[in-house]
mmCIF file of C-alpha atoms and ligand atoms in Angstrom:
data_model
loop_
_atom_site.group_PDB
_atom_site.id
_atom_site.type_symbol
_atom_site.label_atom_id
_atom_site.label_comp_id
_atom_site.label_asym_id
_atom_site.label_seq_id
_atom_site.Cartn_x
_atom_site.Cartn_y
_atom_site.Cartn_z
ATOM 1 C CA UNK A 1 149.568 130.030 23.053
ATOM 2 C CA UNK A 2 147.913 133.313 24.058
ATOM 3 C CA UNK A 3 146.832 134.128 27.795
ATOM 4 C CA UNK A 4 143.649 135.868 26.791
ATOM 5 C CA UNK A 5 142.431 132.640 25.028
ATOM 6 C CA UNK A 6 143.934 129.978 27.222
ATOM 7 C CA UNK A 7 142.127 131.602 30.410
ATOM 8 C CA UNK A 8 138.676 131.730 28.642
ATOM 9 C CA UNK A 9 136.644 128.636 29.602
ATOM 10 C CA UNK A 10 135.971 126.213 26.524
ATOM 11 C CA UNK A 11 132.337 126.484 25.451
ATOM 12 C CA UNK A 12 129.968 124.177 23.442
ATOM 13 C CA UNK A 13 129.272 125.151 19.968
ATOM 14 C CA UNK A 14 125.508 125.772 19.475
ATOM 15 C CA UNK A 15 124.362 127.920 16.763
ATOM 16 C CA UNK A 16 121.559 130.340 17.481
ATOM 17 C CA UNK A 17 118.486 130.302 15.194
ATOM 18 C CA UNK A 18 119.630 133.411 13.103
ATOM 19 C CA UNK A 19 122.804 131.397 11.922
ATOM 20 C CA UNK A 20 120.282 128.942 10.090
ATOM 21 C CA UNK A 21 117.699 131.702 9.253
ATOM 22 C CA UNK A 22 119.489 135.012 8.809
ATOM 23 C CA UNK A 23 117.310 138.032 8.834
ATOM 24 C CA UNK A 24 117.035 139.966 5.427
ATOM 25 C CA UNK A 25 118.547 143.168 6.752
ATOM 26 C CA UNK A 26 120.161 144.566 9.953
ATOM 27 C CA UNK A 27 117.673 146.207 12.628
ATOM 28 C CA UNK A 28 117.429 149.889 12.379
ATOM 29 C CA UNK A 29 119.722 150.459 15.283
ATOM 30 C CA UNK A 30 122.613 148.374 13.882
ATOM 31 C CA UNK A 31 121.994 150.033 10.143
ATOM 32 C CA UNK A 32 122.675 153.277 11.873
ATOM 33 C CA UNK A 33 125.934 151.959 13.238
ATOM 34 C CA UNK A 34 126.929 150.747 9.875
ATOM 35 C CA UNK A 35 126.078 154.266 8.329
ATOM 36 C CA UNK A 36 127.840 156.160 11.183
ATOM 37 C CA UNK A 37 130.930 154.060 11.070
ATOM 38 C CA UNK A 38 130.838 153.790 7.227
ATOM 39 C CA UNK A 39 131.046 150.046 7.312
ATOM 40 C CA UNK A 40 131.067 147.810 4.239
ATOM 41 C CA UNK A 41 130.336 144.197 3.699
ATOM 42 C CA UNK A 42 133.318 141.973 4.045
ATOM 43 C CA UNK A 43 134.412 138.891 2.166
ATOM 44 C CA UNK A 44 134.411 136.864 5.403
ATOM 45 C CA UNK A 45 130.721 138.073 5.940
ATOM 46 C CA UNK A 46 130.037 140.801 8.375
ATOM 47 C CA UNK A 47 130.575 144.502 7.777
ATOM 48 C CA UNK A 48 133.989 146.136 8.331
ATOM 49 C CA UNK A 49 136.064 149.118 7.824
ATOM 50 C CA UNK A 50 139.856 149.766 8.054
ATOM 51 C CA UNK A 51 140.173 152.763 10.240
ATOM 52 C CA UNK A 52 143.945 152.924 10.627
ATOM 53 C CA UNK A 53 146.961 151.828 8.604
ATOM 54 C CA UNK A 54 150.428 152.878 10.015
ATOM 55 C CA UNK A 55 152.278 155.075 7.614
ATOM 56 C CA UNK A 56 155.338 153.230 8.660
ATOM 57 C CA UNK A 57 156.445 150.114 6.782
ATOM 58 C CA UNK A 58 158.894 147.549 7.527
ATOM 59 C CA UNK A 59 160.557 145.648 4.520
ATOM 60 C CA UNK A 60 160.903 141.948 5.306
ATOM 61 C CA UNK A 61 162.220 141.078 1.702
ATOM 62 C CA UNK A 62 165.875 141.548 3.332
ATOM 63 C CA UNK A 63 165.204 139.365 6.145
ATOM 64 C CA UNK A 64 167.060 136.299 7.043
ATOM 65 C CA UNK A 65 164.609 133.939 5.728
ATOM 66 C CA UNK A 66 166.251 131.746 2.711
ATOM 67 C CA UNK A 67 164.468 132.918 -0.303
ATOM 68 C CA UNK A 68 162.180 130.388 -2.056
ATOM 69 C CA UNK A 69 161.163 128.929 1.251
ATOM 70 C CA UNK A 70 157.801 130.636 1.120
ATOM 71 C CA UNK A 71 156.587 129.008 -2.319
ATOM 72 C CA UNK A 72 153.961 127.074 -0.350
ATOM 73 C CA UNK A 73 152.142 129.645 1.795
ATOM 74 C CA UNK A 74 150.958 127.088 4.225
ATOM 75 C CA UNK A 75 154.826 126.693 5.225
ATOM 76 C CA UNK A 76 155.066 130.420 5.635
ATOM 77 C CA UNK A 77 152.253 130.460 8.161
ATOM 78 C CA UNK A 78 153.564 130.181 11.750
ATOM 79 C CA UNK A 79 152.854 127.293 13.981
ATOM 80 C CA UNK A 80 152.848 127.349 17.810
ATOM 81 C CA UNK A 81 156.562 127.049 17.955
ATOM 82 C CA UNK A 82 157.448 128.980 14.880
ATOM 83 C CA UNK A 83 157.861 132.587 13.873
ATOM 84 C CA UNK A 84 155.814 133.978 10.829
ATOM 85 C CA UNK A 85 157.546 134.705 7.658
ATOM 86 C CA UNK A 86 156.739 137.562 5.691
ATOM 87 C CA UNK A 87 157.939 138.692 2.114
ATOM 88 C CA UNK A 88 158.087 142.166 1.127
ATOM 89 C CA UNK A 89 156.862 145.320 2.884
ATOM 90 C CA UNK A 90 154.276 145.628 5.659
ATOM 91 C CA UNK A 91 152.749 148.514 7.433
ATOM 92 C CA UNK A 92 153.695 148.448 11.132
ATOM 93 C CA UNK A 93 149.986 147.964 12.060
ATOM 94 C CA UNK A 94 146.403 148.083 10.851
ATOM 95 C CA UNK A 95 143.144 148.365 12.799
ATOM 96 C CA UNK A 96 139.554 147.802 11.572
ATOM 97 C CA UNK A 97 135.932 147.675 12.926
ATOM 98 C CA UNK A 98 134.102 144.576 12.424
ATOM 99 C CA UNK A 99 130.515 143.924 12.984
ATOM 100 C CA UNK A 100 128.202 140.848 13.067
ATOM 101 C CA UNK A 101 124.483 141.367 12.643
ATOM 102 C CA UNK A 102 121.516 138.944 12.480
ATOM 103 C CA UNK A 103 121.581 139.257 8.507
ATOM 104 C CA UNK A 104 125.280 138.527 8.681
ATOM 105 C CA UNK A 105 125.454 136.317 11.786
ATOM 106 C CA UNK A 106 128.520 134.300 11.052
ATOM 107 C CA UNK A 107 131.942 134.549 9.545
ATOM 108 C CA UNK A 108 134.001 132.182 7.264
ATOM 109 C CA UNK A 109 136.910 130.255 8.950
ATOM 110 C CA UNK A 110 140.269 132.185 8.042
ATOM 111 C CA UNK A 111 143.693 132.236 9.133
ATOM 112 C CA UNK A 112 146.217 135.260 9.223
ATOM 113 C CA UNK A 113 149.981 135.172 9.328
ATOM 114 C CA UNK A 114 150.023 137.863 11.866
ATOM 115 C CA UNK A 115 148.592 137.558 15.385
ATOM 116 C CA UNK A 116 145.274 139.466 15.603
ATOM 117 C CA UNK A 117 144.386 141.525 18.726
ATOM 118 C CA UNK A 118 140.528 141.848 19.166
ATOM 119 C CA UNK A 119 138.649 144.346 21.410
ATOM 120 C CA UNK A 120 135.051 144.006 22.024
ATOM 121 C CA UNK A 121 133.184 147.187 21.772
ATOM 122 C CA UNK A 122 129.633 146.126 22.163
ATOM 123 C CA UNK A 123 127.436 143.095 22.037
ATOM 124 C CA UNK A 124 128.163 139.273 22.304
ATOM 125 C CA UNK A 125 129.563 136.582 20.167
ATOM 126 C CA UNK A 126 131.508 133.209 20.127
ATOM 127 C CA UNK A 127 134.806 132.469 18.553
ATOM 128 C CA UNK A 128 135.957 129.127 17.287
ATOM 129 C CA UNK A 129 139.854 128.454 16.956
ATOM 130 C CA UNK A 130 141.230 125.556 15.154
ATOM 131 C CA UNK A 131 144.879 125.037 15.889
ATOM 132 C CA UNK A 132 147.554 123.404 13.534
ATOM 133 C CA UNK A 133 147.347 120.227 15.567
ATOM 134 C CA UNK A 134 143.593 120.059 15.267
ATOM 135 C CA UNK A 135 142.836 121.225 18.712
ATOM 136 C CA UNK A 136 139.508 123.218 18.892
ATOM 137 C CA UNK A 137 139.048 126.153 21.249
ATOM 138 C CA UNK A 138 135.793 127.790 21.579
ATOM 139 C CA UNK A 139 134.847 130.793 23.793
ATOM 140 C CA UNK A 140 132.339 133.507 24.445
ATOM 141 C CA UNK A 141 132.953 137.283 23.845
ATOM 142 C CA UNK A 142 131.156 139.680 25.993
ATOM 143 C CA UNK A 143 131.147 141.742 29.238
ATOM 144 C CA UNK A 144 129.889 139.148 31.486
ATOM 145 C CA UNK A 145 132.996 138.302 33.075
ATOM 146 C CA UNK A 146 131.399 136.406 35.932
ATOM 147 C CA UNK A 147 130.333 133.970 33.325
ATOM 148 C CA UNK A 148 133.631 133.597 31.485
ATOM 149 C CA UNK A 149 133.005 135.967 28.641
ATOM 150 C CA UNK A 150 136.098 137.766 27.669
ATOM 151 C CA UNK A 151 136.427 141.322 25.907
ATOM 152 C CA UNK A 152 140.012 140.962 24.806
ATOM 153 C CA UNK A 153 141.441 138.074 22.908
ATOM 154 C CA UNK A 154 144.449 137.499 20.878
ATOM 155 C CA UNK A 155 144.327 135.059 18.033
ATOM 156 C CA UNK A 156 148.011 133.808 17.177
ATOM 157 C CA UNK A 157 149.061 133.806 13.566
ATOM 158 C CA UNK A 158 148.760 130.314 11.794
ATOM 159 C CA UNK A 159 145.523 129.463 13.787
ATOM 160 C CA UNK A 160 142.216 129.200 11.857
ATOM 161 C CA UNK A 161 139.426 131.386 13.477
ATOM 162 C CA UNK A 162 135.695 131.885 12.868
ATOM 163 C CA UNK A 163 132.994 133.554 14.700
ATOM 164 C CA UNK A 164 129.038 133.793 15.038
ATOM 165 C CA UNK A 165 126.837 136.122 16.853
ATOM 166 C CA UNK A 166 125.165 135.410 20.042
ATOM 167 C CA UNK A 167 121.565 136.863 20.829
ATOM 168 C CA UNK A 168 122.069 139.944 23.154
ATOM 169 C CA UNK A 169 119.757 142.679 24.345
ATOM 170 C CA UNK A 170 122.550 145.363 24.975
ATOM 171 C CA UNK A 171 123.314 145.734 21.363
ATOM 172 C CA UNK A 172 120.196 144.467 19.585
ATOM 173 C CA UNK A 173 121.685 141.208 18.471
ATOM 174 C CA UNK A 174 124.989 142.724 17.221
ATOM 175 C CA UNK A 175 128.625 142.414 17.853
ATOM 176 C CA UNK A 176 131.007 145.277 17.238
ATOM 177 C CA UNK A 177 134.656 144.531 17.644
ATOM 178 C CA UNK A 178 138.098 146.142 16.883
ATOM 179 C CA UNK A 179 140.862 144.287 15.362
ATOM 180 C CA UNK A 180 144.571 145.296 15.246
ATOM 181 C CA UNK A 181 147.108 143.289 13.336
ATOM 182 C CA UNK A 182 150.719 143.700 13.784
ATOM 183 C CA UNK A 183 152.466 143.788 11.326
ATOM 184 C CA UNK A 184 149.398 145.324 9.335
ATOM 185 C CA UNK A 185 146.907 143.193 7.225
ATOM 186 C CA UNK A 186 147.779 142.102 3.882
ATOM 187 C CA UNK A 187 145.642 139.716 1.762
ATOM 188 C CA UNK A 188 148.787 137.823 0.959
ATOM 189 C CA UNK A 189 148.856 136.947 4.676
ATOM 190 C CA UNK A 190 145.257 135.897 4.558
ATOM 191 C CA UNK A 191 143.759 132.476 4.031
ATOM 192 C CA UNK A 192 140.237 131.267 4.054
ATOM 193 C CA UNK A 193 140.218 127.428 4.935
ATOM 194 C CA UNK A 194 140.125 125.819 1.309
ATOM 195 C CA UNK A 195 137.108 123.351 2.136
ATOM 196 C CA UNK A 196 135.467 120.570 3.801
ATOM 197 C CA UNK A 197 138.358 117.923 3.104
ATOM 198 C CA UNK A 198 140.877 120.379 4.860
ATOM 199 C CA UNK A 199 138.604 120.716 7.797
ATOM 200 C CA UNK A 200 138.293 116.982 8.070
ATOM 201 C CA UNK A 201 142.001 116.531 7.890
ATOM 202 C CA UNK A 202 142.517 118.885 10.741
ATOM 203 C CA UNK A 203 139.799 117.988 13.112
ATOM 204 C CA UNK A 204 138.219 114.657 11.910
ATOM 205 C CA UNK A 205 134.878 114.017 10.154
ATOM 206 C CA UNK A 206 132.494 114.611 13.110
ATOM 207 C CA UNK A 207 133.725 117.710 14.175
ATOM 208 C CA UNK A 208 134.223 119.059 10.573
ATOM 209 C CA UNK A 209 130.466 118.467 10.246
ATOM 210 C CA UNK A 210 129.879 120.636 13.288
ATOM 211 C CA UNK A 211 132.079 123.482 11.928
ATOM 212 C CA UNK A 212 130.530 123.308 8.389
ATOM 213 C CA UNK A 213 128.664 126.489 8.829
ATOM 214 C CA UNK A 214 132.110 128.402 8.657
ATOM 215 C CA UNK A 215 132.775 126.954 5.289
HETATM 216 N N1 GUN B 301 140.600 144.305 3.902
HETATM 217 C C1 GUN B 301 139.880 143.084 3.514
HETATM 218 N N2 GUN B 301 140.044 142.292 4.701
HETATM 219 C C2 GUN B 301 140.551 142.942 5.819
HETATM 220 C C3 GUN B 301 140.830 142.725 7.097
HETATM 221 O O1 GUN B 301 140.619 141.743 7.678
HETATM 222 N N3 GUN B 301 141.762 143.674 7.702
HETATM 223 C C4 GUN B 301 141.998 144.805 6.957
HETATM 224 N N4 GUN B 301 142.933 145.764 7.732
HETATM 225 N N5 GUN B 301 141.796 145.111 5.756
HETATM 226 C C5 GUN B 301 141.214 144.114 5.028
#
């Protein structure tokens, strides 16, 4: 569990119009931010830049986990009661900027082995988490605390996450966040949801249909 998320009220998943009809390009204001922060397109959609990677590393290859137990990457992902298993070296931490814009308003659903610390910089969005037991949690991120929005949220390792942009005036329909991963991000710790079937197995047919835009 994660206090920052457990305390956020659960929200209905209603996609704003630009999820079905993305813009051709970002508005000038957001293009300026992309240029100033030197963001690039990300495989999950959106724009990102790795702004920090700790020069210190930790070597997990000597750790107590029996070797060979990580052949199935799913088994190496943590569950709510299990610590993550890493193989090899990791940076102590990494940090990125991540930006959603009306031309890139929705992410793919992915999971990381490491827990992921998110800090909102500007704008509004909505997150959707799918836990290993199929529980779905969705919450809004923004600075309207009165209405249950949160500006910090920590997604545990082994939990699928996805997000979409919510219309907002304060940042021209953008959402800029920072993400900190400890130990640091590696693609070998990263897993997109394989497809509709896996989603159906996790959450059932009806809810998988609702979450289809994240595939
Ligand atoms: N490279 C590609 N995706 C990512 C990511 O999500 N985080 C970091 N740190 N680097 C990446």
